[in-house]
Structure formats: C-alpha cells, structure tokens
Amino acid sequence: MKQIIIDGGKTLNGEILISGMKNAAVALIPASILCDEEVEITNVPNISDKKALINIIELLNGKVTEKDHTLYLNTSTIESKTIPENLASKLRASYYFMGALLGRKRKVEIYFPGGCNIGNRKIDFHLKGFQLLGATISMENDKYIIEANQLKGTSIHLDFPSVGATINLMLAAVKAEGTTLIQNAAKEPEISNVGELLNKMGAKISGLGTNTIKIEGVNYLHKASIKVLPDRIEAGTYLIVGALIGEHLKIKNIIKEHLEALLSKLQSAGVPMEIYDDYICISKAKNLSPINIKTLVYPGFVTDWGQPITVLLTQCNGKSILEETIYENRMAEVPFLNKMGAKIEVEGQTAWINGPTPLIGTDVEATDLRAGASLVIAGLIATGKTTIKHVEYILRGYERIVEKLTNVGASIQLIDIE
Ligand code: EPZ
C-alpha cells in the first residue's frame, strides 16, 4: 500500500506543467480499436489507468508500443475476446471497449466496469443506445455479452448528457450503416478530442461540443494521430493549491476556456490571478470571501472540482455552500477534513462549510480519486504532518503529483508500506 506524507505550510512558487487529460486519454486508447491501421496518441499522461487499458488492448491481440508520452497502437489484428473481471473492474473507462469492440467486431464480452465509489454509476444510457443501434445484450453473472449482426444508424436521445454514454455511442456508431443522431449529448471537451481522432481516421462526425452529435457511418478508418488535450481537472486542482498557498505559482499548458467556471469562482472569492491563454499565475488570497457552488455538466462548474475546492471553502471568511448535482456520494473526504479541523456539515448532496478553520495535519485516507486530491491540498496547507493512506486512487489520475509539488517547494513524499 502506498502512502503520501506531507509536512504542510510551505509556500509554493515556480511552475507546474499540466499533463494530458486522464478522461480524454482513457477514451482515446479504446477508440483506437476502431482503426483498421495504426493510431498515434501524443501527450498521454503516465497514470495507472493508461497501463490498465493497454493491458486490455494487448489481451485482445492489439499491439501497443510506447515512447515517452506517445502511444503507437496497431489493432489491425484485434480479436473480440472476453475482457476478464480483473481488468474490466480496474476502472470505469473499461466500458469504452463496449462501443469500440461493437463498432469494430460487432461483439463484446466484458465484465462490469469499475470506477470510484462516488455513486451508482449505472450504464443504462449506454446499453439502451447500443440496443437502439441494433445490438442484443445478455448477462452472464457479472459479464455483459453485447452483439449485433449489423448496426444501423438511428436517433438516440440521452436522458442525461452523460459523458461516457456520448463517447461510447459515438464509438459504436462510426461504422454503423446510415446516420446516427445523439441528442442531449454531453459537451465536455474530451468528447471533441475523441471525435477529432475519429474524424482524422475518416469518420464523419459533426456537432461535437454541441448537444446534438451527428455520425454518418463509414466502412474503413485509416491511420491517424491525435494529441490528448490538457487536463482541466488537474489544472483546477493545482489552481486551488495556488489560491491557498501559492506565491506567483505558474500553472502552464492549460486551455483557459476549459477553466472559466472555476476561474470565475476563484475571482469571486478574491484570489489574485494573472490569466493568459495557456498559463495562469496564481497567489494565495489574503482574504477569501465565502462562495456558493453548484456542480453542473460542462461548461458549468464541473463535479470533479467539487472535492478539491471544498478545502478552499474551509479557509473562506464565512459560510460557503457546495451542492453536488451529478453524483450521489461525492463528499467522502469531509470526515477527514473535519478530523483536520474543518467545520463542514453535509446533508444529502449539499455541504455547508464554515470558515476560516486552521487545519492540523493527521492520518487520513483517500477513498476515491478526487477525495484523495482534496486531502493532498489539505495536507499542503495544514500545520504539521499529514499521512494519506490508499493513495493508489490519486495516482490513477494525477501524473507525477509528488514530483510536480516537490518542484515548487512542497515537503511531500510517496512511500511504499508493505
Ligand atoms: C466521466 O464519468 C468522468 N470519468 C468522471 O470523472 C466525470 O466526473 C464525469 O464524466 C462527469 O464529467 C471518465 O471520463 C472516466 P457521466 P462518466 O456518464 O462518464 C449517471 C474523475 O474523477 N449515469 O456523465 O461515468 C452517472 O451515475 C471521474 O475523473 C447514469 O445514470 O459520467 C452519474 O451520476 C469521476 N446512467 C451521471 O449520470 C448512465 O448510463 C454522470 O455520469 C451513465 C451515467
């Protein structure tokens, strides 16, 4: 088991380079299965989720080579084999092999996907869309068997603009016969990143970034290359660190437009920032005003920032409110923040945070990826030593987090406890 130990209170100064986006990379890798030739993906973050997906592609007889942050994937010899539980359950994104294998081989057998314990995480929108495209779905124990003699384009209306369902149905539709419309589609930038790769392969997708995506089926997808977009969730996490304990902390390699909802909240709280197109300089606010936040789908204040920004709300002068509207159980870090000295009350999916409360280092546990990130932030500003257990969650989504923070002055280390 890995642990992170932080000696808090160090002012952070210097430059943090943002990596490629986890939630784009974990879709782009399975999407490569649709290609009849080779796919190159650059700016891939070196995180454990990437390795898990490569293991699945190699199990399916795909060929993957890696150089620095670039992946070369050749899936011309891909086979549709059962994706076993020990691989499928490692991450939520394993479900992208449903759309990709259905789209390429018309058959997929895969055990339930995994994912952080932040809510029900159903996949009913995905399965309903596959059926509308002509697939049949059966279950054997915890395994899905999805197959189709042929996939025919159709109109699919999503009950909710689900990121995963939008991407998965796009993957299944690119080689279907005829035209598919995905209505009430999600608009997150990672959807455009995946759609751009598919179009570079020769797919015919329009409406990316809007709530209606049109896919005209094609027969053959040729080689292509794509760059993973910068991770707006990682960038947001480090911006929150800078707002709490930075001094001209430079967060580099960002896309400003992807961060607008967070930047607006930080400005309302009184955080001094110099904002440019591809980097932001941020410093600790002398006086943080309380703010109210409601998480929404993009371009609203995205749910993945909710847990990290909760730590900032503990330092605001007054009562702040955070309302989580996307997941049912996304405040598991709160008991640990309260153990450190925060004053947070939770009722349902709403948290009332009274500040400012000095935080004191102690032993805490990561329960999911972004809860773990919030505990790192808390440890960085706390007085004394914080030990975070189960940090494997954090390493799934934050490339070189200990190195990046050490480079700007944090006293932080990653240790292996047998
Ligand atoms: C993606 O999850 C991200 N994960 C999540 O990031 C992110 O929080 C989420 O999108 C929203 O932006 C990956 O990309 C791997 P959804 P996804 O489908 O696709 C419900 C992180 O921390 N729903 O938009 O699973 C679902 O339960 C992770 O990086 C159904 O009910 O998100 C949730 O309550 C966490 N049925 C809501 O919709 C379905 O078929 C949003 O889910 C699908 C989803």
Tab-separated table of N, CA and C in Angstrom, residues 24 53 58 70 95 112 116 139 141 156 159 167 174 185 197 231-232 242 277 296 298 319 325 374 393 414:
chain	number	residue	atom	x	y	z
A	24	ALA	N	-9.774	12.087	-21.181
A	24	ALA	CA	-9.719	12.013	-22.647
A	24	ALA	C	-8.880	10.801	-23.057
A	53	LEU	N	-5.541	0.053	-19.437
A	53	LEU	CA	-6.191	-0.013	-20.761
A	53	LEU	C	-5.286	-0.683	-21.784
A	58	GLU	N	-3.775	-5.350	-25.358
A	58	GLU	CA	-2.841	-6.453	-25.654
A	58	GLU	C	-3.509	-7.807	-25.449
A	70	THR	N	4.045	9.152	-25.833
A	70	THR	CA	3.347	8.808	-27.078
A	70	THR	C	3.068	7.317	-27.138
A	95	TYR	N	-15.401	0.518	-19.920
A	95	TYR	CA	-16.662	0.363	-20.667
A	95	TYR	C	-16.567	0.935	-22.083
A	112	PHE	N	-18.305	-6.232	-15.552
A	112	PHE	CA	-18.721	-4.886	-15.119
A	112	PHE	C	-17.508	-3.951	-15.040
A	116	CYS	N	-14.479	4.920	-9.348
A	116	CYS	CA	-14.520	5.410	-7.965
A	116	CYS	C	-15.930	5.237	-7.385
A	139	MET	N	-26.684	-11.054	-20.133
A	139	MET	CA	-25.774	-11.011	-18.993
A	139	MET	C	-25.529	-12.419	-18.508
A	141	ASN	N	-23.735	-13.893	-15.094
A	141	ASN	CA	-23.111	-13.442	-13.840
A	141	ASN	C	-22.847	-11.944	-13.981
A	156	ILE	N	-30.835	8.727	-31.114
A	156	ILE	CA	-30.739	8.336	-29.696
A	156	ILE	C	-30.850	9.601	-28.858
A	159	ASP	N	-31.224	10.544	-21.704
A	159	ASP	CA	-31.996	11.120	-20.587
A	159	ASP	C	-31.192	12.216	-19.891
A	167	ILE	N	-19.693	9.341	-25.592
A	167	ILE	CA	-18.488	8.818	-26.250
A	167	ILE	C	-18.713	7.375	-26.706
A	174	VAL	N	-19.769	4.919	-35.458
A	174	VAL	CA	-18.930	5.415	-36.562
A	174	VAL	C	-18.886	4.460	-37.756
A	185	ALA	N	-26.650	15.293	-26.056
A	185	ALA	CA	-25.280	14.781	-25.895
A	185	ALA	C	-24.511	15.657	-24.908
A	197	LEU	N	-10.212	12.633	-33.220
A	197	LEU	CA	-9.411	11.460	-33.636
A	197	LEU	C	-10.181	10.648	-34.669
A	231	ASP	N	-5.300	18.539	-19.125
A	231	ASP	CA	-6.261	18.076	-18.117
A	231	ASP	C	-6.789	19.245	-17.290
A	232	ARG	N	-8.043	19.647	-17.555
A	232	ARG	CA	-8.615	20.807	-16.864
A	232	ARG	C	-8.897	20.497	-15.394
A	242	GLY	N	-2.703	26.811	-5.503
A	242	GLY	CA	-2.085	28.150	-5.617
A	242	GLY	C	-2.891	29.203	-4.896
A	277	ASP	N	-3.726	32.772	-22.178
A	277	ASP	CA	-4.384	31.675	-22.903
A	277	ASP	C	-3.870	30.296	-22.489
A	296	LEU	N	-22.254	21.227	-12.059
A	296	LEU	CA	-23.121	21.023	-13.230
A	296	LEU	C	-22.326	20.323	-14.331
A	298	TYR	N	-20.505	20.286	-18.011
A	298	TYR	CA	-19.712	21.302	-18.715
A	298	TYR	C	-20.607	22.070	-19.685
A	319	LYS	N	-19.672	31.492	5.738
A	319	LYS	CA	-20.281	30.203	5.379
A	319	LYS	C	-20.407	30.104	3.860
A	325	THR	N	-24.517	17.970	-7.837
A	325	THR	CA	-25.759	17.544	-8.507
A	325	THR	C	-25.553	16.350	-9.429
A	374	SER	N	-8.176	16.153	-2.689
A	374	SER	CA	-8.547	17.194	-1.706
A	374	SER	C	-7.734	17.021	-0.429
A	393	TYR	N	-5.479	5.514	-5.381
A	393	TYR	CA	-6.589	6.241	-6.051
A	393	TYR	C	-6.058	7.495	-6.748
A	414	LEU	N	6.278	10.118	-1.331
A	414	LEU	CA	5.453	8.929	-1.576
A	414	LEU	C	6.223	7.738	-1.036
